[in-house]
Each structure stands twice: as structure tokens, then as C-alpha cells.
Amino acid sequence: MKATVNPVDQHVVTLTIEVPAAEVDKGIKQAVKRIANQVNIPGFRKGHAPRRVLEMNFGKDAILEEAFEVLASQNYSAALRENDIVPVSEPEIEREQFEEGKDLIFKATLTKRPEVTLGDYKGLDAEKQDATVSDEQIEEQLNNIREQQAKMVVAEAGAAIQKDDFAVIDFAGSVDGKPFDGGEGKSYPLQIGSGSFIPGFEDQLIGAKAGDDVTVKVTFPEDYFVAELAGKEAEFKTHIHDIKRKELPELNDEFAKEASSYETLEELKNDLRAKMEEEASRRAIDTYNAELIQTAVKNASVEIPEVMITDRVEQMIQELAMNMEGRGLKLDDYLKFSNKTVEDLRAEYKESAGENVRADLVLDAIATAENIEVTPDDMNREIFVMAQNFGADPKEVWDIIAKEGRVAMLAGSVARKKAARLIVDNAKGAEAAE
């Protein structure tokens, strides 16, 4: 096999691959065997039908097509290895010569992985975040717990609706005097100021009292997710059943007993402080490490092919769809609710996708420059962490990865993590964390 590399532009190359006639003959024989193993021909054991019989049943062209696939796949892979090219796109294959008894000549045009010129990635520095927790933060957390422990009580007789009250209402909406789907509700607990209803709806209930009937007039937003209602004026006949308000518990020892396993408020505060300081410390280290890695990435130079960014965007959309499915939703439903299209998502994701690809390329280059190896123990640890995250058995996780042919991808991910670790461990006054 002979391969010639011809650059098309900065990222795209064309490989002209020549395969000797003798190898072509071997490829045709291999194709015959593959087809014979896949079909049942009366009078012949599976895999033993001769070429002439297969040609009678499927035609000579079918055998040559199978042979070309075999030869092109094998020799394309060999040409990539020989020329140290890592493709980031599927090749466009163009046949120039393919006849039995002659050399095979074909071209493969592809986008190759870009070269990375590394900058400084050792001895870097980053600002260390303050991990202290103030008394005000403790009080804020206590107030959050109070909110969770609050009881809903009916407001005193004659009370008027205020912001943050819950108005228990019946409502019936109409547009141009006609009811519309989803425009009616019974005994609905609406928190005033939550913004959960159409803009302007909640404000018009302020000052009303239990038993009142209020006509609320609003205009649906122009970008409302139901197209038939977007921009339309609507009227809601609203009856107020009750007004409910939160009753917050007092901050004392009794509160601590109700809200936690502690006997006193002071013990609860101490526990909150310890947990918040641990979380703050973890965030500070994560931020510090991330800044070091971002600096190493910024210090490098690389021109990213557009196809890599496009592929990463599609991957991000697929991940979003999987997350939606995990919650029992479909991507189409999410898009409809968000009033977005797939093209909107692609536009939103493009910048972060480019940053992700750039970071991966730089970390890969560091792993190569530092001769970072991924050991079986490294892989086992990664599989174990993945299994913990998914609540699965590590062996099952490994079997899925192997079955889907993603072992190399996983190894690459581990190598990038080790490269990131190297950046952190070699920073000035290294403050690293697992």
C-alpha cells in the first residue's frame, strides 16, 4: 500500500491510496467469504458457496462492492497510521480505479486533528478563594431552614392580599370572550410575586380579600409558548377563596429539635458551619484548580476545525435529550416550553462547545508531551467512580463501554484528567485536591 498526503487547506487533507493488484485479489476473496458466511444458498453449507454461485444469486457488482469496503477500510486505516494522522471527520471516499486484476486507487478526503502549540503549563499561579463562612451566611442558612419548616395558616378575617401571600383562587380565562385550553383552574394556590402566572396577573390581586371576585386583564407575551395565545389580550374571572401566609417558627432550641437531630440551636449552628466550611473549601479548591487549567489552555495555540465544534454541539444536544428522558420528558417538549428551536440550542452551545474542544485538545497535547500513560488501575478507578455515580455495578459499566467501542474514548478522558492533575500539581505553591 502506498499513500500520498495532499493538503487541501489548514485542516483538510486528501490521502491518495494505491493498493497493489495482488492485495485487491485477496480483498475480493475475503469479500466472497464474508458474503458466503452471511447468506444461505440451497445445496451449500453456510460459508461454503463458491464465488460463481454467489455471483449468480447476487451479481458480480455486489461482490466487488463488498471487496471495496474491505480494501478501503483496511488501507485507509493503515494510511492514517503510516502518516500519523488522527481524523476528526468521516472521510469522503472517491474511487479512481477499481478493477479485478489491477491496482486499486482511491482518495480519502478528511479533516485531521489540529496541531497544538503548547505554552506554559507548569509553574502557573491562580488566586486562592476565601473559604471562610460568615455569621451572616449561617443566619441565611438558618432562615432557609425556617422557610422549609414554615406552616401555612389562613390570614385573619378581613386581611388584604400582600406580596408573598398565597391566594387560593378559582379562575376562568377568555380571549375575545371565548374560553381557551388551560385557562381555567379551581382552588389554585397562587403565591403573589412568584411570577408563575402571566405578567401583571398577580399584581392585580394585591389588596383583594377573601370572598372577593376580581376581573384580571392581561396580555400574553409575544413569545408565549402557546402560539395561538401569544400577544393576545385576555380576561380572567377570578374568585378568591382564602388568603394564606407562612408562619415561620422561632429560632430556638425547639426549632433545632424539630428541624434536625440536635438538641440545641447552638449545636445546629455549629453543624451548619462545619458543613458550609467544608463545601466552601471544596468550591475554593475547585475554582483554583479550574483557573490553573484555564490558564494552561489559554497559553496554548490551536486553530480548531469547525467540524469539531459542530460535532461537540450535537453531542451536547444529545446529552440534553438524555437528561430530559431521565426526567420523563422529551427534547421536543422542552423546546416547546422554552420557545426555542434546535437551531437556537446550536447557537447557544457553540461558544462553550468551542471552549470544551480547545481544552480537550490542549490537555491531550500535554498528556502526549509528558508521556502520560493510562494504566489498568487508572481505568478501574474511573469505572468505579462512574458506577457509583450511576448506582450500577462496575462490571456492568465496563461491559457497556466495551460493547459500544468506547474504551479508547474513556482512556482519552482519563489521560486528560491526569494532564489536568499535572498542571495543578506543578503550580506555584501547589494546593491540589483529589
XYZ file of C-alpha atoms in Angstrom:
434
model
C 0.000 0.000 0.000
C 1.219 3.471 -0.888
C -0.345 6.663 0.492
C 0.312 10.246 -0.598
C -0.864 13.161 1.537
C -2.071 16.319 -0.247
C -3.156 19.284 1.911
C -6.443 20.926 0.842
C -6.405 23.669 3.479
C -5.210 24.194 7.044
C -7.227 21.279 8.388
C -8.350 19.182 5.412
C -6.111 16.686 3.615
C -6.619 14.202 0.804
C -4.975 10.791 1.017
C -4.354 9.163 -2.365
C -4.083 5.453 -1.596
C -2.792 2.832 -4.014
C -3.300 -0.883 -3.308
C -1.377 -3.476 -5.413
C -3.395 -5.806 -7.629
C -2.320 -8.816 -5.569
C -3.886 -7.264 -2.460
C -7.012 -6.458 -4.469
C -7.353 -10.151 -5.367
C -7.023 -11.066 -1.671
C -9.680 -8.481 -0.831
C -12.091 -9.984 -3.375
C -11.555 -13.456 -1.897
C -12.181 -12.062 1.567
C -15.378 -10.410 0.315
C -16.576 -13.685 -1.188
C -16.026 -15.429 2.145
C -17.835 -12.674 4.069
C -20.879 -12.804 1.797
C -20.934 -16.609 1.878
C -20.961 -16.515 5.683
C -23.913 -14.122 5.720
C -26.323 -15.922 3.364
C -27.951 -19.303 2.954
C -27.655 -20.848 -0.521
C -29.644 -24.058 -1.132
C -27.328 -27.007 -1.682
C -24.360 -25.449 0.106
C -23.317 -25.283 3.731
C -23.245 -21.740 5.118
C -19.919 -20.151 4.211
C -19.069 -22.692 1.507
C -20.911 -21.383 -1.556
C -18.374 -20.708 -4.355
C -17.940 -17.313 -5.971
C -19.691 -18.234 -9.238
C -22.820 -19.274 -7.301
C -22.792 -16.063 -5.274
C -22.412 -14.051 -8.486
C -25.385 -15.868 -9.997
C -27.515 -15.011 -6.955
C -26.310 -11.518 -6.103
C -24.350 -10.305 -9.129
C -20.688 -9.579 -9.623
C -21.109 -5.942 -8.565
C -22.251 -6.958 -5.079
C -19.017 -8.894 -4.548
C -16.894 -6.025 -5.863
C -18.729 -3.538 -3.604
C -18.058 -5.746 -0.602
C -14.423 -6.089 -1.662
C -14.041 -2.339 -1.996
C -15.407 -1.803 1.509
C -12.933 -4.341 2.889
C -9.960 -2.911 0.992
C -10.814 0.744 1.579
C -11.354 0.269 5.296
C -8.142 -1.691 5.847
C -5.905 0.529 3.730
C -7.432 3.821 4.880
C -6.663 2.852 8.495
C -3.141 1.818 7.532
C -2.579 5.108 5.665
C -3.666 7.111 8.736
C -1.222 5.200 10.955
C 1.596 5.468 8.438
C 1.216 9.258 8.167
C 0.400 9.858 11.841
C -2.960 11.445 11.020
C -5.842 11.471 13.508
C -9.136 12.165 11.683
C -11.875 14.259 13.288
C -14.383 13.719 10.486
C -15.633 10.844 8.388
C -13.710 10.595 5.086
C -15.185 11.370 1.696
C -14.133 8.440 -0.486
C -13.592 8.818 -4.229
C -12.663 5.830 -6.390
C -10.184 6.455 -9.176
C -9.506 2.887 -10.271
C -11.033 -0.373 -9.130
C -10.970 -3.397 -11.408
C -10.155 -7.004 -10.768
C -6.538 -7.719 -11.677
C -5.487 -4.055 -11.421
C -4.210 -1.804 -8.653
C -6.889 -0.106 -6.577
C -6.546 3.685 -6.427
C -8.864 5.778 -4.272
C -8.843 9.106 -2.472
C -9.979 9.852 1.072
C -10.582 13.491 1.991
C -10.844 14.194 5.707
C -10.406 16.806 8.408
C -7.410 15.991 10.573
C -6.834 16.706 14.243
C -5.139 20.119 14.532
C -1.639 20.699 15.837
C -1.384 22.258 19.304
C 1.483 24.561 20.239
C 1.758 24.393 23.991
C 2.574 27.426 26.131
C 3.442 27.415 29.810
C 1.539 24.810 31.779
C 3.877 24.362 34.749
C 4.622 26.890 37.459
C 1.296 28.648 36.933
C -0.455 30.693 39.589
C -4.081 31.416 40.436
C -5.871 33.381 43.108
C -6.906 31.291 46.091
C -10.527 31.834 47.044
C -11.600 32.785 50.570
C -13.233 29.738 52.135
C -14.382 31.364 55.391
C -18.069 31.281 56.338
C -19.543 34.402 57.937
C -22.152 34.595 60.692
C -24.487 36.222 58.141
C -24.216 33.151 55.904
C -25.079 30.905 58.851
C -28.115 33.070 59.622
C -29.172 32.943 55.975
C -28.989 29.162 56.006
C -30.998 29.045 59.244
C -33.632 31.258 57.651
C -33.779 28.895 54.673
C -34.477 26.044 57.100
C -37.137 28.181 58.779
C -38.784 28.672 55.381
C -38.806 24.907 54.884
C -40.323 24.383 58.331
C -42.910 27.162 57.920
C -46.603 26.389 58.277
C -49.311 27.795 56.077
C -52.050 29.484 58.070
C -55.204 31.264 56.959
C -54.849 35.044 57.256
C -57.016 36.854 59.795
C -60.527 37.859 58.734
C -60.568 40.942 56.545
C -56.890 40.673 55.620
C -55.922 42.026 52.197
C -53.630 40.141 49.833
C -49.971 41.200 50.090
C -46.820 40.215 48.246
C -45.674 36.685 49.175
C -49.180 35.679 50.323
C -50.793 32.577 48.851
C -54.169 33.376 47.313
C -56.356 30.290 46.889
C -58.329 31.140 43.738
C -60.707 29.895 41.083
C -60.061 31.447 37.686
C -61.540 31.200 34.205
C -59.801 32.918 31.297
C -61.110 34.010 27.952
C -59.759 35.636 24.797
C -62.239 37.655 22.718
C -64.946 36.343 25.052
C -64.126 32.686 24.356
C -62.543 30.236 26.849
C -59.207 28.645 25.882
C -57.466 25.394 26.806
C -55.610 25.604 30.118
C -57.292 28.861 31.066
C -59.344 27.508 33.981
C -58.370 26.383 37.479
C -60.055 25.540 40.781
C -58.701 26.218 44.294
C -55.298 27.082 42.839
C -52.727 28.259 45.447
C -51.019 31.209 43.734
C -48.066 32.839 45.504
C -48.222 36.566 44.868
C -44.932 37.787 43.433
C -43.773 34.348 42.293
C -44.126 35.286 38.615
C -45.682 31.904 37.889
C -48.700 33.432 36.118
C -48.868 35.782 33.136
C -47.067 39.086 33.862
C -49.436 41.503 35.588
C -51.885 38.863 36.829
C -50.593 38.578 40.392
C -50.223 42.337 40.921
C -53.935 42.850 40.205
C -54.868 40.619 43.155
C -52.959 42.697 45.712
C -55.398 44.402 48.084
C -58.253 41.986 47.431
C -59.805 39.991 50.280
C -61.192 36.501 50.785
C -64.571 36.225 49.108
C -63.845 38.935 46.539
C -64.344 38.494 42.801
C -61.712 40.196 40.658
C -61.565 40.594 36.903
C -57.937 40.417 35.863
C -56.955 41.777 32.440
C -53.580 40.834 30.985
C -51.798 40.482 27.647
C -49.957 37.285 26.818
C -46.256 37.859 25.991
C -45.329 37.944 22.299
C -43.046 34.940 22.869
C -45.629 32.917 24.818
C -45.073 29.195 24.255
C -48.670 28.663 23.030
C -48.570 30.368 19.630
C -52.366 30.815 19.451
C -52.278 32.977 22.604
C -49.062 34.925 22.004
C -49.676 38.685 22.117
C -53.410 38.265 22.770
C -55.389 40.231 25.373
C -57.105 38.008 27.933
C -59.574 38.411 30.765
C -59.717 36.172 33.855
C -62.753 35.996 36.119
C -61.138 35.288 39.476
C -62.714 34.323 42.813
C -60.617 34.442 45.997
C -61.423 31.651 48.445
C -58.732 32.170 51.080
C -55.554 34.051 51.816
C -52.779 32.001 53.387
C -49.493 33.153 54.840
C -46.348 31.470 56.024
C -45.883 31.246 59.775
C -42.184 30.939 60.487
C -41.002 29.077 63.611
C -38.894 30.929 66.174
C -35.162 30.316 66.174
C -34.703 28.469 69.466
C -33.824 25.037 70.821
C -37.282 23.706 69.991
C -36.749 24.718 66.382
C -33.395 22.859 66.345
C -35.065 19.700 67.685
C -37.815 19.875 65.047
C -35.513 20.677 62.131
C -32.552 18.416 62.968
C -31.184 15.698 65.225
C -29.641 18.284 67.564
C -30.920 19.325 70.965
C -29.913 22.967 70.871
C -29.790 25.804 68.363
C -26.072 26.241 69.059
C -25.357 22.629 68.091
C -27.309 23.100 64.868
C -25.349 26.276 64.080
C -22.030 24.502 64.694
C -23.034 21.660 62.369
C -24.118 24.104 59.673
C -20.836 25.989 59.976
C -18.758 22.801 59.675
C -20.655 21.629 56.579
C -20.636 25.058 54.941
C -16.903 25.490 55.582
C -16.239 22.071 54.048
C -18.321 22.977 50.989
C -16.696 26.420 50.726
C -13.252 24.847 50.908
C -14.141 22.354 48.190
C -15.504 25.122 45.946
C -12.397 27.221 46.551
C -10.110 24.373 45.549
C -12.233 23.538 42.508
C -12.134 27.192 41.416
C -8.379 27.403 41.997
C -7.724 24.227 40.015
C -10.071 25.294 37.197
C -8.305 28.666 36.858
C -4.915 26.941 36.588
C -6.200 24.636 33.838
C -7.888 27.529 32.012
C -4.601 29.439 32.101
C -2.729 26.485 30.587
C -5.362 26.240 27.853
C -5.179 29.987 27.115
C -1.371 29.801 26.935
C -1.570 27.263 24.107
C -2.194 27.997 20.434
C -4.520 25.900 18.291
C -6.849 26.515 15.354
C -9.958 24.380 15.774
C -11.685 22.909 12.696
C -15.331 23.895 12.529
C -16.404 20.252 12.254
C -15.067 19.545 15.756
C -17.170 22.345 17.236
C -20.230 21.207 15.280
C -19.796 17.632 16.485
C -19.422 18.779 20.112
C -22.582 20.894 19.835
C -24.523 17.852 18.596
C -23.077 15.811 21.452
C -24.259 18.450 23.960
C -27.758 18.388 22.455
C -27.825 14.585 22.685
C -26.781 14.810 26.352
C -29.582 17.318 26.976
C -32.065 14.955 25.332
C -30.853 12.080 27.534
C -31.201 14.255 30.652
C -34.724 15.165 29.608
C -35.577 11.496 29.071
C -34.223 10.739 32.548
C -36.867 13.108 33.895
C -39.595 11.595 31.791
C -39.574 14.426 29.243
C -38.790 14.704 25.554
C -36.472 17.230 23.955
C -39.327 18.469 21.746
C -41.420 19.201 24.848
C -38.546 21.115 26.417
C -38.042 23.156 23.252
C -41.744 23.939 23.018
C -41.921 25.013 26.669
C -38.751 27.116 26.291
C -39.996 28.583 22.992
C -36.746 27.514 21.307
C -35.706 25.527 18.283
C -32.835 23.072 17.854
C -31.087 25.799 15.857
C -31.412 28.111 18.877
C -29.720 25.457 21.015
C -26.936 25.068 18.480
C -26.305 28.820 18.540
C -26.332 28.869 22.353
C -23.962 25.923 22.686
C -21.447 26.930 20.023
C -19.181 29.089 22.200
C -18.972 26.649 25.113
C -18.517 23.758 22.678
C -15.507 25.546 21.180
C -14.044 26.099 24.649
C -14.545 22.435 25.543
C -12.893 21.204 22.340
C -9.964 23.583 22.848
C -9.450 22.384 26.434
C -9.543 18.734 25.345
C -7.005 19.337 22.572
C -4.603 21.149 24.902
C -4.883 18.529 27.650
C -4.342 15.776 25.071
C -1.205 17.588 23.874
C 0.092 17.903 27.453
C -0.560 14.200 28.044
C 1.467 13.407 24.923
C 4.291 15.834 25.808
C 4.569 14.391 29.310
C 4.285 10.757 28.163
C 1.306 10.265 30.445
C 0.182 6.656 30.484
C -3.236 5.327 31.401
C -2.814 2.185 33.479
C -5.368 -0.571 34.131
C -5.648 0.787 37.693
C -6.492 4.237 36.284
C -9.249 2.710 34.151
C -10.591 0.650 37.036
C -10.808 3.738 39.266
C -12.652 5.659 36.554
C -15.087 2.780 36.007
C -15.671 2.547 39.761
C -16.474 6.273 40.007
C -18.819 6.049 37.018
C -20.563 3.043 38.567
C -21.035 4.935 41.835
C -22.493 7.942 40.008
C -24.990 5.769 38.130
C -25.706 3.400 41.007
C -24.573 0.480 38.849
C -22.230 -2.484 39.106
C -18.684 -1.646 37.859
C -18.575 -4.796 35.728
C -21.832 -3.833 34.021
C -20.464 -0.346 33.299
C -17.295 -1.835 31.807
C -19.280 -4.307 29.687
C -21.400 -1.471 28.238
C -18.326 0.650 27.435
C -16.567 -2.281 25.793
C -19.661 -3.308 23.826
C -20.136 0.240 22.491
C -16.458 0.501 21.499
C -15.798 3.416 23.846
C -12.736 2.052 25.665
C -10.366 4.351 23.754
C -12.618 7.348 24.461
C -12.602 6.527 28.173
C -8.811 6.151 28.159
C -8.520 9.554 26.488
C -10.741 11.099 29.148
C -8.591 9.595 31.905
C -5.407 10.854 30.215
C -6.845 14.386 30.096
C -7.708 14.203 33.789
C -4.151 13.136 34.566
C -2.831 16.008 32.444
C -5.058 18.431 34.366
C -3.751 16.950 37.585
C -0.182 17.525 36.390
C -0.946 21.226 35.804
C -2.327 21.594 39.329
C 0.473 19.617 40.994
C 3.109 21.775 39.261
C 1.528 25.133 40.079
C 3.259 27.701 42.280
C 2.650 26.751 45.886
C 0.590 23.831 44.615
C -2.635 23.459 46.543
C -4.088 20.359 44.975
C -7.078 18.264 45.861
C -8.364 14.935 44.594
